[in-house]
Short mmCIF file of C-alpha atoms in Angstrom, two decimals:
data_model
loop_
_atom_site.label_atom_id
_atom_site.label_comp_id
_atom_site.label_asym_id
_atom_site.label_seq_id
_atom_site.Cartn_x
_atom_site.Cartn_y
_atom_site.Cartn_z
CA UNK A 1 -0.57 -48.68 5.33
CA UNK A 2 -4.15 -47.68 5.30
CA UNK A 3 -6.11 -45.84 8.11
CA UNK A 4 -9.30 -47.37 7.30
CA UNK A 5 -10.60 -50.72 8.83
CA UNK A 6 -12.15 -53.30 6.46
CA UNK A 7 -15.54 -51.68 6.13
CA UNK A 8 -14.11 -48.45 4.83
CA UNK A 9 -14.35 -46.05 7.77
CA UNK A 10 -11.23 -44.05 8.97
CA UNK A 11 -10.47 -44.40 12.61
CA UNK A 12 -8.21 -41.52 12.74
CA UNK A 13 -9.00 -40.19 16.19
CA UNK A 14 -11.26 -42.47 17.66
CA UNK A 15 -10.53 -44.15 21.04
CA UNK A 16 -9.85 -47.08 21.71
CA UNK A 17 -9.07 -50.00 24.73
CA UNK A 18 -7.85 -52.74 25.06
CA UNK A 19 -7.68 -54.90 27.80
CA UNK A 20 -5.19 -57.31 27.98
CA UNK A 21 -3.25 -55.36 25.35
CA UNK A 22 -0.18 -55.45 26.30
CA UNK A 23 0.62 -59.37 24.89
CA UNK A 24 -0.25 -61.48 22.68
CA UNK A 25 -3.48 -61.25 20.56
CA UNK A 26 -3.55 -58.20 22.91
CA UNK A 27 -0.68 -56.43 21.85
CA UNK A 28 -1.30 -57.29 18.05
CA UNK A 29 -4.65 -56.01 17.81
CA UNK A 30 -2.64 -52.75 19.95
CA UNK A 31 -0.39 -52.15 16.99
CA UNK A 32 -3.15 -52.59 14.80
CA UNK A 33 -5.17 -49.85 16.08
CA UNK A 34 -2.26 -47.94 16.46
CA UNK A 35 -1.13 -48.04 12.66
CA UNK A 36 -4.71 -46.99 11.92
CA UNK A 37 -4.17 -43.95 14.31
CA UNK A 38 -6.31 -44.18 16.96
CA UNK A 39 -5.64 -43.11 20.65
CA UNK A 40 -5.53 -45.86 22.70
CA UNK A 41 -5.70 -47.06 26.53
CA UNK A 42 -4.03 -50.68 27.02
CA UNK A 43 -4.81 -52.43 30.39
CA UNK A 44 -2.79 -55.89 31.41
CA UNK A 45 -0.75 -57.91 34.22
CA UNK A 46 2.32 -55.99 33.70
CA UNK A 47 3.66 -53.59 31.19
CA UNK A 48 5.12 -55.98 28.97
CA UNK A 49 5.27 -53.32 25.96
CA UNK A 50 8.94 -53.98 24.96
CA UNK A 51 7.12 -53.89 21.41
CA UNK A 52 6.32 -50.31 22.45
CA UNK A 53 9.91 -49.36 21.93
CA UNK A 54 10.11 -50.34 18.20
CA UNK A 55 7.12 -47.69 17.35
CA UNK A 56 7.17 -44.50 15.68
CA UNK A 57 6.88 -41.44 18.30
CA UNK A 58 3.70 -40.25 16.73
CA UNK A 59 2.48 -43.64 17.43
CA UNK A 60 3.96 -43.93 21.14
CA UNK A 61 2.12 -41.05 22.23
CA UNK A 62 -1.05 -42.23 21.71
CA UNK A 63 -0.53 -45.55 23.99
CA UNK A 64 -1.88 -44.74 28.16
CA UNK A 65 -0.91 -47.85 29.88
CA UNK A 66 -2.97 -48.81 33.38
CA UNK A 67 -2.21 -51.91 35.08
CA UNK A 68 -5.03 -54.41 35.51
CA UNK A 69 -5.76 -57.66 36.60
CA UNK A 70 -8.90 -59.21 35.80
CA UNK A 71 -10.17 -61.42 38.37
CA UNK A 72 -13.92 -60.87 38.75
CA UNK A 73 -14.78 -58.76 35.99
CA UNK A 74 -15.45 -55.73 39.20
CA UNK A 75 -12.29 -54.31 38.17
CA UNK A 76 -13.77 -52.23 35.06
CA UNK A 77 -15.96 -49.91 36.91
CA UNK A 78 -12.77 -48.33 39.20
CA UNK A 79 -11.13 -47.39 36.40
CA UNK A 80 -13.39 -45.54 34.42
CA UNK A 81 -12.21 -42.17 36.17
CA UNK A 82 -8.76 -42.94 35.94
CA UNK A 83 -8.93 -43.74 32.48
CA UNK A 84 -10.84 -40.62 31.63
CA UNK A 85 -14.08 -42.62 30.24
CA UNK A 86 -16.89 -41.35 32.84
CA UNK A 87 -18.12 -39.09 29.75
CA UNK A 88 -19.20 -41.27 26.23
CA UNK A 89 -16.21 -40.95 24.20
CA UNK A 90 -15.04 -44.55 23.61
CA UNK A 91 -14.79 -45.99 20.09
CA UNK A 92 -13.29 -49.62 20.29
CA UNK A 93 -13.36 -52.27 22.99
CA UNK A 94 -11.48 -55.07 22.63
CA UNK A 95 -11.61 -58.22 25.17
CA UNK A 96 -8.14 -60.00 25.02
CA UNK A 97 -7.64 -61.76 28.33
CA UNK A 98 -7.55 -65.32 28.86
CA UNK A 99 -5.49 -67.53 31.15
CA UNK A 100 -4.10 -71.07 29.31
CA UNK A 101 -3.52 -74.25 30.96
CA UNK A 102 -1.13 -76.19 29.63
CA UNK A 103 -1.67 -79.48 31.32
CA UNK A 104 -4.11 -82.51 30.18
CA UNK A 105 -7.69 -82.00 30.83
CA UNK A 106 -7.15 -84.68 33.32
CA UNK A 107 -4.98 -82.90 34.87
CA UNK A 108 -6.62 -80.00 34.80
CA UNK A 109 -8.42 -78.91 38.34
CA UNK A 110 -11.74 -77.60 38.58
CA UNK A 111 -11.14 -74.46 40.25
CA UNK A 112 -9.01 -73.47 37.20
CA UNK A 113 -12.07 -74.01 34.76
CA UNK A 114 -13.81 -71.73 37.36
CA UNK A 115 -10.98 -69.56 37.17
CA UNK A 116 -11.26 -69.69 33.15
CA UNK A 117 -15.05 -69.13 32.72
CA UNK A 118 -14.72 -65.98 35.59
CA UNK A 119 -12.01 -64.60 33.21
CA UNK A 120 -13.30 -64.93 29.77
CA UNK A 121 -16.95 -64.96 30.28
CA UNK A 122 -18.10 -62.98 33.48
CA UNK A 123 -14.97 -60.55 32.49
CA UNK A 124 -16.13 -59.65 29.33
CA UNK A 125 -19.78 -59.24 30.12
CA UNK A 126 -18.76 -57.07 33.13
CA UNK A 127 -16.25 -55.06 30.24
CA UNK A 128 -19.44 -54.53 27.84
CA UNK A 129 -21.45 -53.44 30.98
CA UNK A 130 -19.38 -51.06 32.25
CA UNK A 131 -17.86 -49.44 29.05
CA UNK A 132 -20.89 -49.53 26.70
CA UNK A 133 -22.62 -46.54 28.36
CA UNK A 134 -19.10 -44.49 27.32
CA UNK A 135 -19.36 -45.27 23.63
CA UNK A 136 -19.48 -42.21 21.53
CA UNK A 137 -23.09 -41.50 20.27
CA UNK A 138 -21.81 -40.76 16.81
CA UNK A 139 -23.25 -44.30 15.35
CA UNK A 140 -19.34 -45.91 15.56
CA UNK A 141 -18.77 -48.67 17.75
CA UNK A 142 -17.22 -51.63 17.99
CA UNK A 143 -16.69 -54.91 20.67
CA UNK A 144 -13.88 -57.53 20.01
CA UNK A 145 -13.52 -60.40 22.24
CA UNK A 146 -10.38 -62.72 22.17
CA UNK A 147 -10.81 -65.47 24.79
CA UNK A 148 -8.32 -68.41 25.12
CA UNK A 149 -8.71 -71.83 27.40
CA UNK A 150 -6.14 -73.90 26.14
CA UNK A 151 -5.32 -77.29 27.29
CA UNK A 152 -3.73 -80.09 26.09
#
């Protein structure tokens, strides 16, 4: 497989996180990165990386797992010791947290559409605000965002 992402550039080495990586669109776009050898820092609920297990080793020591729940988006700027990102250094950010309902909209109550907007919207802004400033100054960057607010 190749080690270069659709534009061409290698991303051998660069450093990446995810948050919400460890299911999911989360945990796809994880072995993605992974394949295409960068070092990366998955945040989520739980360690749910039974997929982990399946990897090669070269690939499972590149994965730092830090447990995370997003609630208010405040979350981002305790971690950025712990995680080792006070100093620019970051590559790839990649948003994949949203909650699904899966009830009818009429169903549906409004503190949960609170709940969703907090998650996927005020999350990710507070993501980009607190991890831009730690992106490598070498002219590489890049933001993904995967929301979800499913209902029936």
């Amino acid at each position: 497989m190749s080690t270069e992402d659709p534009g061409g550039i290698s991303l051998d080495g660069r450093v990446a996180l995810v948050i919400g990586g460890s299911s999911g669109l989360g945990a796809m776009t994880s072995r993605f990165l992974l394949e295409r050898k960068c070092a990366l820092t998955i945040t989520g609920r739980a360690e749910d990386l039974d997929w982990k297990e399946t990897l090669p080793p070269e690939q499972k020591a590149r994965i730092q797992y830090v447990p995370l729940t997003v609630e208010t988006g405040e979350e981002f700027s305790r971690l950025c010791d712990p995680l080792g990102f006070p100093e620019p250094g970051l590559s790839i950010l990649v948003y994949a947290i949203g909650p699904v309902i899966y009830r009818s909209l009429v169903e549906t109550h409004p503190h949960e559409v609170t709940t969703l907007m907090r998650t996927n919207v005020v999350g990710f802004h507070s993501a980009v605000r607190t991890f831009l400033p730690r992106f490598a100054g070498d002219g590489y960057g890049r933001i993904v965002a995967y929301t979800s607010a499913g209902v029936e």
